[in-house]
Amino acid sequence: MDNWRIEEVLFGNETILQRVKQLGEKISADYKGKELVVVGVLTGSVPFVSDLIRNIDIPMELDFVAVSSYGAATKSSGIVEIRKDLGHSVVNKHVLIIEDIIDTGLTLDYLHKSLKGRNPASVKTCVLLDKPSRREVNVTVDYSGFEIEDRFVVGYGLDYAGHYRNLPYIGVLSAPAD
Ligand code: IMP
Ligand code: MG
């Protein structure tokens, strides 16, 4: 782990927080008068969800799901399954799924379909980062922070082998020295 380094900072903490504030304001306006349930996808979305909800100024509920992830690799297995389900019913509520990043789209596609099957009033998606060039399935991204190129990024929730989630910025991981 020690020989992995940050090659380049893509988004500093200030930049991230400014964009998250804009997203929060837009979400607050769009969901005004609606029963909103924000569903964070564990674990990567935690810093994003935490900052985002503090910029949402309408009544809302917070819930989390955990799905199978990359594990220690940088490539997707293509297999998605729910490891920790919602704590509360979303029947007749407006669900907003929050993810750190959309890559192939498999995770969000699976979650969107799964939550849609529980009779919510609506299901929409919000991601901090979008890698459109990597998409394998068609998923509508309703709110997106930043589009990025096909590079492996870490920080602000995003991990490599479980590490780097605590960085306050988002950076590109460099190849190991040896
Ligand atoms: P998807 O199902 O391929 O869209 O992948 C979504 C998940 O892959 C995200 O929630 C991340 O956990 C992981 N992921 C995709 N790209 C990156 C990256 O550049 N850095 C860290 N994790 C990533
Ligand atoms: Mg993830």
PDB file of C-alpha atoms and ligand atoms in Angstrom:
ATOM      1  CA  MET A   1       0.000   0.000   0.000  1.00  0.00           C
ATOM      2  CA  ASP A   2       2.851   2.368   0.821  1.00  0.00           C
ATOM      3  CA  ASN A   3       4.183   2.513  -2.714  1.00  0.00           C
ATOM      4  CA  TRP A   4       0.857   3.739  -4.119  1.00  0.00           C
ATOM      5  CA  ARG A   5       0.751   7.500  -4.428  1.00  0.00           C
ATOM      6  CA  ILE A   6      -1.551  10.215  -5.684  1.00  0.00           C
ATOM      7  CA  GLU A   7      -0.373  11.202  -9.148  1.00  0.00           C
ATOM      8  CA  GLU A   8      -2.709  14.152  -9.633  1.00  0.00           C
ATOM      9  CA  VAL A   9      -5.445  15.914  -7.668  1.00  0.00           C
ATOM     10  CA  LEU A  10      -8.554  16.171  -9.866  1.00  0.00           C
ATOM     11  CA  PHE A  11     -10.913  17.944  -7.458  1.00  0.00           C
ATOM     12  CA  GLY A  12      -9.846  19.690  -4.288  1.00  0.00           C
ATOM     13  CA  ASN A  13     -12.108  19.757  -1.227  1.00  0.00           C
ATOM     14  CA  GLU A  14     -13.318  23.336  -1.874  1.00  0.00           C
ATOM     15  CA  THR A  15     -14.296  22.477  -5.439  1.00  0.00           C
ATOM     16  CA  ILE A  16     -16.139  19.355  -4.298  1.00  0.00           C
ATOM     17  CA  LEU A  17     -18.044  21.221  -1.588  1.00  0.00           C
ATOM     18  CA  GLN A  18     -19.085  24.007  -3.978  1.00  0.00           C
ATOM     19  CA  ARG A  19     -20.504  21.460  -6.429  1.00  0.00           C
ATOM     20  CA  VAL A  20     -22.189  19.447  -3.642  1.00  0.00           C
ATOM     21  CA  LYS A  21     -23.862  22.656  -2.446  1.00  0.00           C
ATOM     22  CA  GLN A  22     -25.268  23.264  -5.947  1.00  0.00           C
ATOM     23  CA  LEU A  23     -26.567  19.689  -6.128  1.00  0.00           C
ATOM     24  CA  GLY A  24     -28.188  20.042  -2.691  1.00  0.00           C
ATOM     25  CA  GLU A  25     -29.936  23.245  -3.733  1.00  0.00           C
ATOM     26  CA  LYS A  26     -31.228  21.664  -6.950  1.00  0.00           C
ATOM     27  CA  ILE A  27     -32.461  18.557  -5.109  1.00  0.00           C
ATOM     28  CA  SER A  28     -34.180  20.729  -2.463  1.00  0.00           C
ATOM     29  CA  ALA A  29     -36.027  22.655  -5.180  1.00  0.00           C
ATOM     30  CA  ASP A  30     -36.949  19.549  -7.201  1.00  0.00           C
ATOM     31  CA  TYR A  31     -38.298  17.587  -4.206  1.00  0.00           C
ATOM     32  CA  LYS A  32     -40.094  20.405  -2.421  1.00  0.00           C
ATOM     33  CA  GLY A  33     -43.390  19.117  -1.007  1.00  0.00           C
ATOM     34  CA  LYS A  34     -42.440  15.485  -1.744  1.00  0.00           C
ATOM     35  CA  GLU A  35     -41.541  12.692   0.679  1.00  0.00           C
ATOM     36  CA  LEU A  36     -37.838  12.273  -0.047  1.00  0.00           C
ATOM     37  CA  VAL A  37     -35.741   9.299   1.011  1.00  0.00           C
ATOM     38  CA  VAL A  38     -32.027   9.679   0.334  1.00  0.00           C
ATOM     39  CA  VAL A  39     -30.435   6.224  -0.061  1.00  0.00           C
ATOM     40  CA  GLY A  40     -26.645   6.181   0.198  1.00  0.00           C
ATOM     41  CA  VAL A  41     -24.750   3.250  -1.281  1.00  0.00           C
ATOM     42  CA  LEU A  42     -22.202   2.080   1.282  1.00  0.00           C
ATOM     43  CA  THR A  43     -19.348   2.602   1.715  1.00  0.00           C
ATOM     44  CA  GLY A  44     -18.041   4.967  -0.938  1.00  0.00           C
ATOM     45  CA  SER A  45     -20.896   7.477  -0.838  1.00  0.00           C
ATOM     46  CA  VAL A  46     -20.534   8.278   2.882  1.00  0.00           C
ATOM     47  CA  PRO A  47     -18.557  11.564   2.640  1.00  0.00           C
ATOM     48  CA  PHE A  48     -20.685  12.686  -0.333  1.00  0.00           C
ATOM     49  CA  VAL A  49     -24.010  11.823   1.363  1.00  0.00           C
ATOM     50  CA  SER A  50     -22.851  13.475   4.555  1.00  0.00           C
ATOM     51  CA  ASP A  51     -22.040  16.785   2.821  1.00  0.00           C
ATOM     52  CA  LEU A  52     -24.996  16.571   0.429  1.00  0.00           C
ATOM     53  CA  ILE A  53     -27.741  16.147   3.043  1.00  0.00           C
ATOM     54  CA  ARG A  54     -26.446  19.188   4.920  1.00  0.00           C
ATOM     55  CA  ASN A  55     -27.210  21.147   1.766  1.00  0.00           C
ATOM     56  CA  ILE A  56     -30.744  19.762   1.472  1.00  0.00           C
ATOM     57  CA  ASP A  57     -33.118  22.097   3.291  1.00  0.00           C
ATOM     58  CA  ILE A  58     -36.417  20.193   2.941  1.00  0.00           C
ATOM     59  CA  PRO A  59     -37.675  17.354   5.200  1.00  0.00           C
ATOM     60  CA  MET A  60     -36.099  14.033   4.207  1.00  0.00           C
ATOM     61  CA  GLU A  61     -35.163  10.586   5.485  1.00  0.00           C
ATOM     62  CA  LEU A  62     -31.743   8.940   5.225  1.00  0.00           C
ATOM     63  CA  ASP A  63     -31.196   5.249   4.589  1.00  0.00           C
ATOM     64  CA  PHE A  64     -28.346   3.082   3.291  1.00  0.00           C
ATOM     65  CA  VAL A  65     -27.810  -0.042   1.221  1.00  0.00           C
ATOM     66  CA  ALA A  66     -24.621  -2.010   0.710  1.00  0.00           C
ATOM     67  CA  VAL A  67     -23.922  -3.913  -2.491  1.00  0.00           C
ATOM     68  CA  SER A  68     -21.147  -6.201  -3.613  1.00  0.00           C
ATOM     69  CA  SER A  69     -18.260  -4.171  -4.991  1.00  0.00           C
ATOM     70  CA  TYR A  70     -14.944  -4.423  -6.780  1.00  0.00           C
ATOM     71  CA  GLY A  71     -13.232  -5.992  -3.809  1.00  0.00           C
ATOM     72  CA  ALA A  72      -9.499  -5.335  -4.041  1.00  0.00           C
ATOM     73  CA  ALA A  73      -9.383  -5.110  -7.825  1.00  0.00           C
ATOM     74  CA  THR A  74      -9.761  -2.067 -10.075  1.00  0.00           C
ATOM     75  CA  LYS A  75     -12.032  -3.897 -12.549  1.00  0.00           C
ATOM     76  CA  SER A  76     -15.723  -4.698 -12.056  1.00  0.00           C
ATOM     77  CA  SER A  77     -16.796  -8.321 -11.724  1.00  0.00           C
ATOM     78  CA  GLY A  78     -20.185  -7.473 -13.220  1.00  0.00           C
ATOM     79  CA  ILE A  79     -21.922  -9.235 -10.349  1.00  0.00           C
ATOM     80  CA  VAL A  80     -24.088  -7.117  -8.073  1.00  0.00           C
ATOM     81  CA  GLU A  81     -25.963  -8.224  -4.982  1.00  0.00           C
ATOM     82  CA  ILE A  82     -27.460  -6.471  -1.963  1.00  0.00           C
ATOM     83  CA  ARG A  83     -25.427  -7.163   1.188  1.00  0.00           C
ATOM     84  CA  LYS A  84     -27.269  -4.761   3.492  1.00  0.00           C
ATOM     85  CA  ASP A  85     -30.819  -3.772   2.697  1.00  0.00           C
ATOM     86  CA  LEU A  86     -32.793  -0.604   3.490  1.00  0.00           C
ATOM     87  CA  GLY A  87     -33.875  -0.140   7.085  1.00  0.00           C
ATOM     88  CA  HIS A  88     -37.323   1.262   6.216  1.00  0.00           C
ATOM     89  CA  SER A  89     -40.099   0.938   3.644  1.00  0.00           C
ATOM     90  CA  VAL A  90     -39.997   3.280   0.639  1.00  0.00           C
ATOM     91  CA  VAL A  91     -43.623   2.652  -0.454  1.00  0.00           C
ATOM     92  CA  ASN A  92     -45.081   5.866  -1.949  1.00  0.00           C
ATOM     93  CA  LYS A  93     -41.876   7.772  -1.201  1.00  0.00           C
ATOM     94  CA  HIS A  94     -39.480   9.485  -3.592  1.00  0.00           C
ATOM     95  CA  VAL A  95     -36.196   7.582  -3.557  1.00  0.00           C
ATOM     96  CA  LEU A  96     -32.920   9.266  -4.501  1.00  0.00           C
ATOM     97  CA  ILE A  97     -30.009   6.806  -4.760  1.00  0.00           C
ATOM     98  CA  ILE A  98     -26.618   8.374  -3.985  1.00  0.00           C
ATOM     99  CA  GLU A  99     -23.448   6.780  -5.379  1.00  0.00           C
ATOM    100  CA  ASP A 100     -19.837   7.924  -5.301  1.00  0.00           C
ATOM    101  CA  ILE A 101     -19.191   7.073  -8.962  1.00  0.00           C
ATOM    102  CA  ILE A 102     -20.912   5.521 -11.959  1.00  0.00           C
ATOM    103  CA  ASP A 103     -18.576   3.456 -14.083  1.00  0.00           C
ATOM    104  CA  THR A 104     -20.068   0.532 -16.068  1.00  0.00           C
ATOM    105  CA  GLY A 105     -23.484   1.418 -14.610  1.00  0.00           C
ATOM    106  CA  LEU A 106     -24.128  -2.135 -13.402  1.00  0.00           C
ATOM    107  CA  THR A 107     -24.461  -1.158  -9.733  1.00  0.00           C
ATOM    108  CA  LEU A 108     -26.895   1.709 -10.279  1.00  0.00           C
ATOM    109  CA  ASP A 109     -28.886  -0.218 -12.868  1.00  0.00           C
ATOM    110  CA  TYR A 110     -29.325  -3.107 -10.452  1.00  0.00           C
ATOM    111  CA  LEU A 111     -30.224  -0.850  -7.519  1.00  0.00           C
ATOM    112  CA  HIS A 112     -32.613   1.251  -9.586  1.00  0.00           C
ATOM    113  CA  LYS A 113     -34.517  -1.848 -10.714  1.00  0.00           C
ATOM    114  CA  SER A 114     -34.480  -3.399  -7.256  1.00  0.00           C
ATOM    115  CA  LEU A 115     -35.811  -0.278  -5.475  1.00  0.00           C
ATOM    116  CA  LYS A 116     -38.325   0.433  -8.267  1.00  0.00           C
ATOM    117  CA  GLY A 117     -39.880  -2.948  -7.455  1.00  0.00           C
ATOM    118  CA  ARG A 118     -40.853  -1.795  -3.953  1.00  0.00           C
ATOM    119  CA  ASN A 119     -43.638   0.583  -5.012  1.00  0.00           C
ATOM    120  CA  PRO A 120     -41.942   3.902  -4.347  1.00  0.00           C
ATOM    121  CA  ALA A 121     -43.422   7.089  -5.844  1.00  0.00           C
ATOM    122  CA  SER A 122     -40.216   7.519  -7.891  1.00  0.00           C
ATOM    123  CA  VAL A 123     -36.576   6.424  -8.071  1.00  0.00           C
ATOM    124  CA  LYS A 124     -33.830   8.771  -9.250  1.00  0.00           C
ATOM    125  CA  THR A 125     -30.047   8.660  -9.167  1.00  0.00           C
ATOM    126  CA  CYS A 126     -27.345  11.060  -8.028  1.00  0.00           C
ATOM    127  CA  VAL A 127     -23.611  10.482  -8.442  1.00  0.00           C
ATOM    128  CA  LEU A 128     -20.638  12.601  -7.526  1.00  0.00           C
ATOM    129  CA  LEU A 129     -18.541  11.306 -10.434  1.00  0.00           C
ATOM    130  CA  ASP A 130     -19.484   9.931 -13.844  1.00  0.00           C
ATOM    131  CA  LYS A 131     -17.167   8.019 -16.186  1.00  0.00           C
ATOM    132  CA  PRO A 132     -19.414   7.986 -19.297  1.00  0.00           C
ATOM    133  CA  SER A 133     -16.831   6.291 -21.547  1.00  0.00           C
ATOM    134  CA  ARG A 134     -17.009   3.135 -19.422  1.00  0.00           C
ATOM    135  CA  ARG A 135     -20.779   2.612 -19.555  1.00  0.00           C
ATOM    136  CA  GLU A 136     -21.990  -0.922 -20.316  1.00  0.00           C
ATOM    137  CA  VAL A 137     -25.674  -0.510 -19.455  1.00  0.00           C
ATOM    138  CA  ASN A 138     -27.989   2.416 -20.028  1.00  0.00           C
ATOM    139  CA  VAL A 139     -28.822   4.113 -16.731  1.00  0.00           C
ATOM    140  CA  THR A 140     -30.304   7.572 -16.325  1.00  0.00           C
ATOM    141  CA  VAL A 141     -28.132   9.733 -14.104  1.00  0.00           C
ATOM    142  CA  ASP A 142     -30.437  12.457 -12.792  1.00  0.00           C
ATOM    143  CA  TYR A 143     -27.843  14.428 -10.805  1.00  0.00           C
ATOM    144  CA  SER A 144     -24.109  14.327 -11.472  1.00  0.00           C
ATOM    145  CA  GLY A 145     -21.272  16.238  -9.825  1.00  0.00           C
ATOM    146  CA  PHE A 146     -18.450  15.904 -12.340  1.00  0.00           C
ATOM    147  CA  GLU A 147     -17.713  13.919 -15.496  1.00  0.00           C
ATOM    148  CA  ILE A 148     -14.255  12.346 -15.593  1.00  0.00           C
ATOM    149  CA  GLU A 149     -12.144  10.401 -18.068  1.00  0.00           C
ATOM    150  CA  ASP A 150     -11.396   6.717 -17.678  1.00  0.00           C
ATOM    151  CA  ARG A 151      -8.902   6.963 -14.818  1.00  0.00           C
ATOM    152  CA  PHE A 152      -8.946   5.197 -11.460  1.00  0.00           C
ATOM    153  CA  VAL A 153      -9.660   7.757  -8.775  1.00  0.00           C
ATOM    154  CA  VAL A 154      -9.559   7.637  -4.979  1.00  0.00           C
ATOM    155  CA  GLY A 155     -10.438   9.894  -2.070  1.00  0.00           C
ATOM    156  CA  TYR A 156     -13.600  11.533  -0.693  1.00  0.00           C
ATOM    157  CA  GLY A 157     -15.086   8.052  -0.178  1.00  0.00           C
ATOM    158  CA  LEU A 158     -13.549   6.309  -3.172  1.00  0.00           C
ATOM    159  CA  ASP A 159     -11.146   3.517  -2.326  1.00  0.00           C
ATOM    160  CA  TYR A 160      -8.439   1.296  -3.661  1.00  0.00           C
ATOM    161  CA  ALA A 161      -8.382  -1.976  -1.690  1.00  0.00           C
ATOM    162  CA  GLY A 162     -10.270  -0.276   1.138  1.00  0.00           C
ATOM    163  CA  HIS A 163      -7.847   2.608   1.533  1.00  0.00           C
ATOM    164  CA  TYR A 164      -7.797   6.309   0.602  1.00  0.00           C
ATOM    165  CA  ARG A 165     -11.500   6.923   1.440  1.00  0.00           C
ATOM    166  CA  ASN A 166     -10.470   9.493   4.042  1.00  0.00           C
ATOM    167  CA  LEU A 167      -8.691  11.856   1.648  1.00  0.00           C
ATOM    168  CA  PRO A 168     -10.599  15.178   1.538  1.00  0.00           C
ATOM    169  CA  TYR A 169      -9.905  15.526  -2.216  1.00  0.00           C
ATOM    170  CA  ILE A 170     -10.279  13.263  -5.263  1.00  0.00           C
ATOM    171  CA  GLY A 171      -7.069  12.173  -6.977  1.00  0.00           C
ATOM    172  CA  VAL A 172      -5.687   9.764  -9.529  1.00  0.00           C
ATOM    173  CA  LEU A 173      -3.774   6.814  -8.157  1.00  0.00           C
ATOM    174  CA  SER A 174      -0.322   6.296  -9.663  1.00  0.00           C
ATOM    175  CA  ALA A 175       1.103   2.883 -10.517  1.00  0.00           C
ATOM    176  CA  PRO A 176       3.123   1.183  -7.775  1.00  0.00           C
ATOM    177  CA  ALA A 177       6.852   2.004  -7.695  1.00  0.00           C
ATOM    178  CA  ASP A 178       7.527  -1.758  -7.394  1.00  0.00           C
TER     179      ASP A 178
HETATM  180  P1  IMP B   1     -20.226   0.320 -11.766  1.00  0.00           P
HETATM  181  O1  IMP B   1     -21.179  -0.715 -11.248  1.00  0.00           O
HETATM  182  O2  IMP B   1     -19.255  -0.276 -12.758  1.00  0.00           O
HETATM  183  O3  IMP B   1     -20.883   1.556 -12.285  1.00  0.00           O
HETATM  184  O4  IMP B   1     -19.264   0.691 -10.599  1.00  0.00           O
HETATM  185  C1  IMP B   1     -19.617   1.450  -9.547  1.00  0.00           C
HETATM  186  C2  IMP B   1     -18.684   1.165  -8.396  1.00  0.00           C
HETATM  187  O5  IMP B   1     -17.363   0.831  -8.833  1.00  0.00           O
HETATM  188  C3  IMP B   1     -18.503   2.382  -7.540  1.00  0.00           C
HETATM  189  O6  IMP B   1     -19.439   2.422  -6.503  1.00  0.00           O
HETATM  190  C4  IMP B   1     -17.100   2.208  -6.997  1.00  0.00           C
HETATM  191  O7  IMP B   1     -17.119   1.435  -5.822  1.00  0.00           O
HETATM  192  C5  IMP B   1     -16.371   1.420  -8.045  1.00  0.00           C
HETATM  193  N1  IMP B   1     -15.512   2.273  -8.887  1.00  0.00           N
HETATM  194  C6  IMP B   1     -15.650   2.549 -10.196  1.00  0.00           C
HETATM  195  N2  IMP B   1     -14.681   3.351 -10.640  1.00  0.00           N
HETATM  196  C7  IMP B   1     -13.914   3.630  -9.571  1.00  0.00           C
HETATM  197  C8  IMP B   1     -12.730   4.446  -9.396  1.00  0.00           C
HETATM  198  O8  IMP B   1     -12.188   5.097 -10.292  1.00  0.00           O
HETATM  199  N3  IMP B   1     -12.232   4.472  -8.124  1.00  0.00           N
HETATM  200  C9  IMP B   1     -12.772   3.790  -7.085  1.00  0.00           C
HETATM  201  N4  IMP B   1     -13.865   3.026  -7.214  1.00  0.00           N
HETATM  202  C10 IMP B   1     -14.428   2.941  -8.457  1.00  0.00           C
HETATM  203 MG    MG B   2     -18.984   1.881  -4.479  1.00  0.00          MG
END
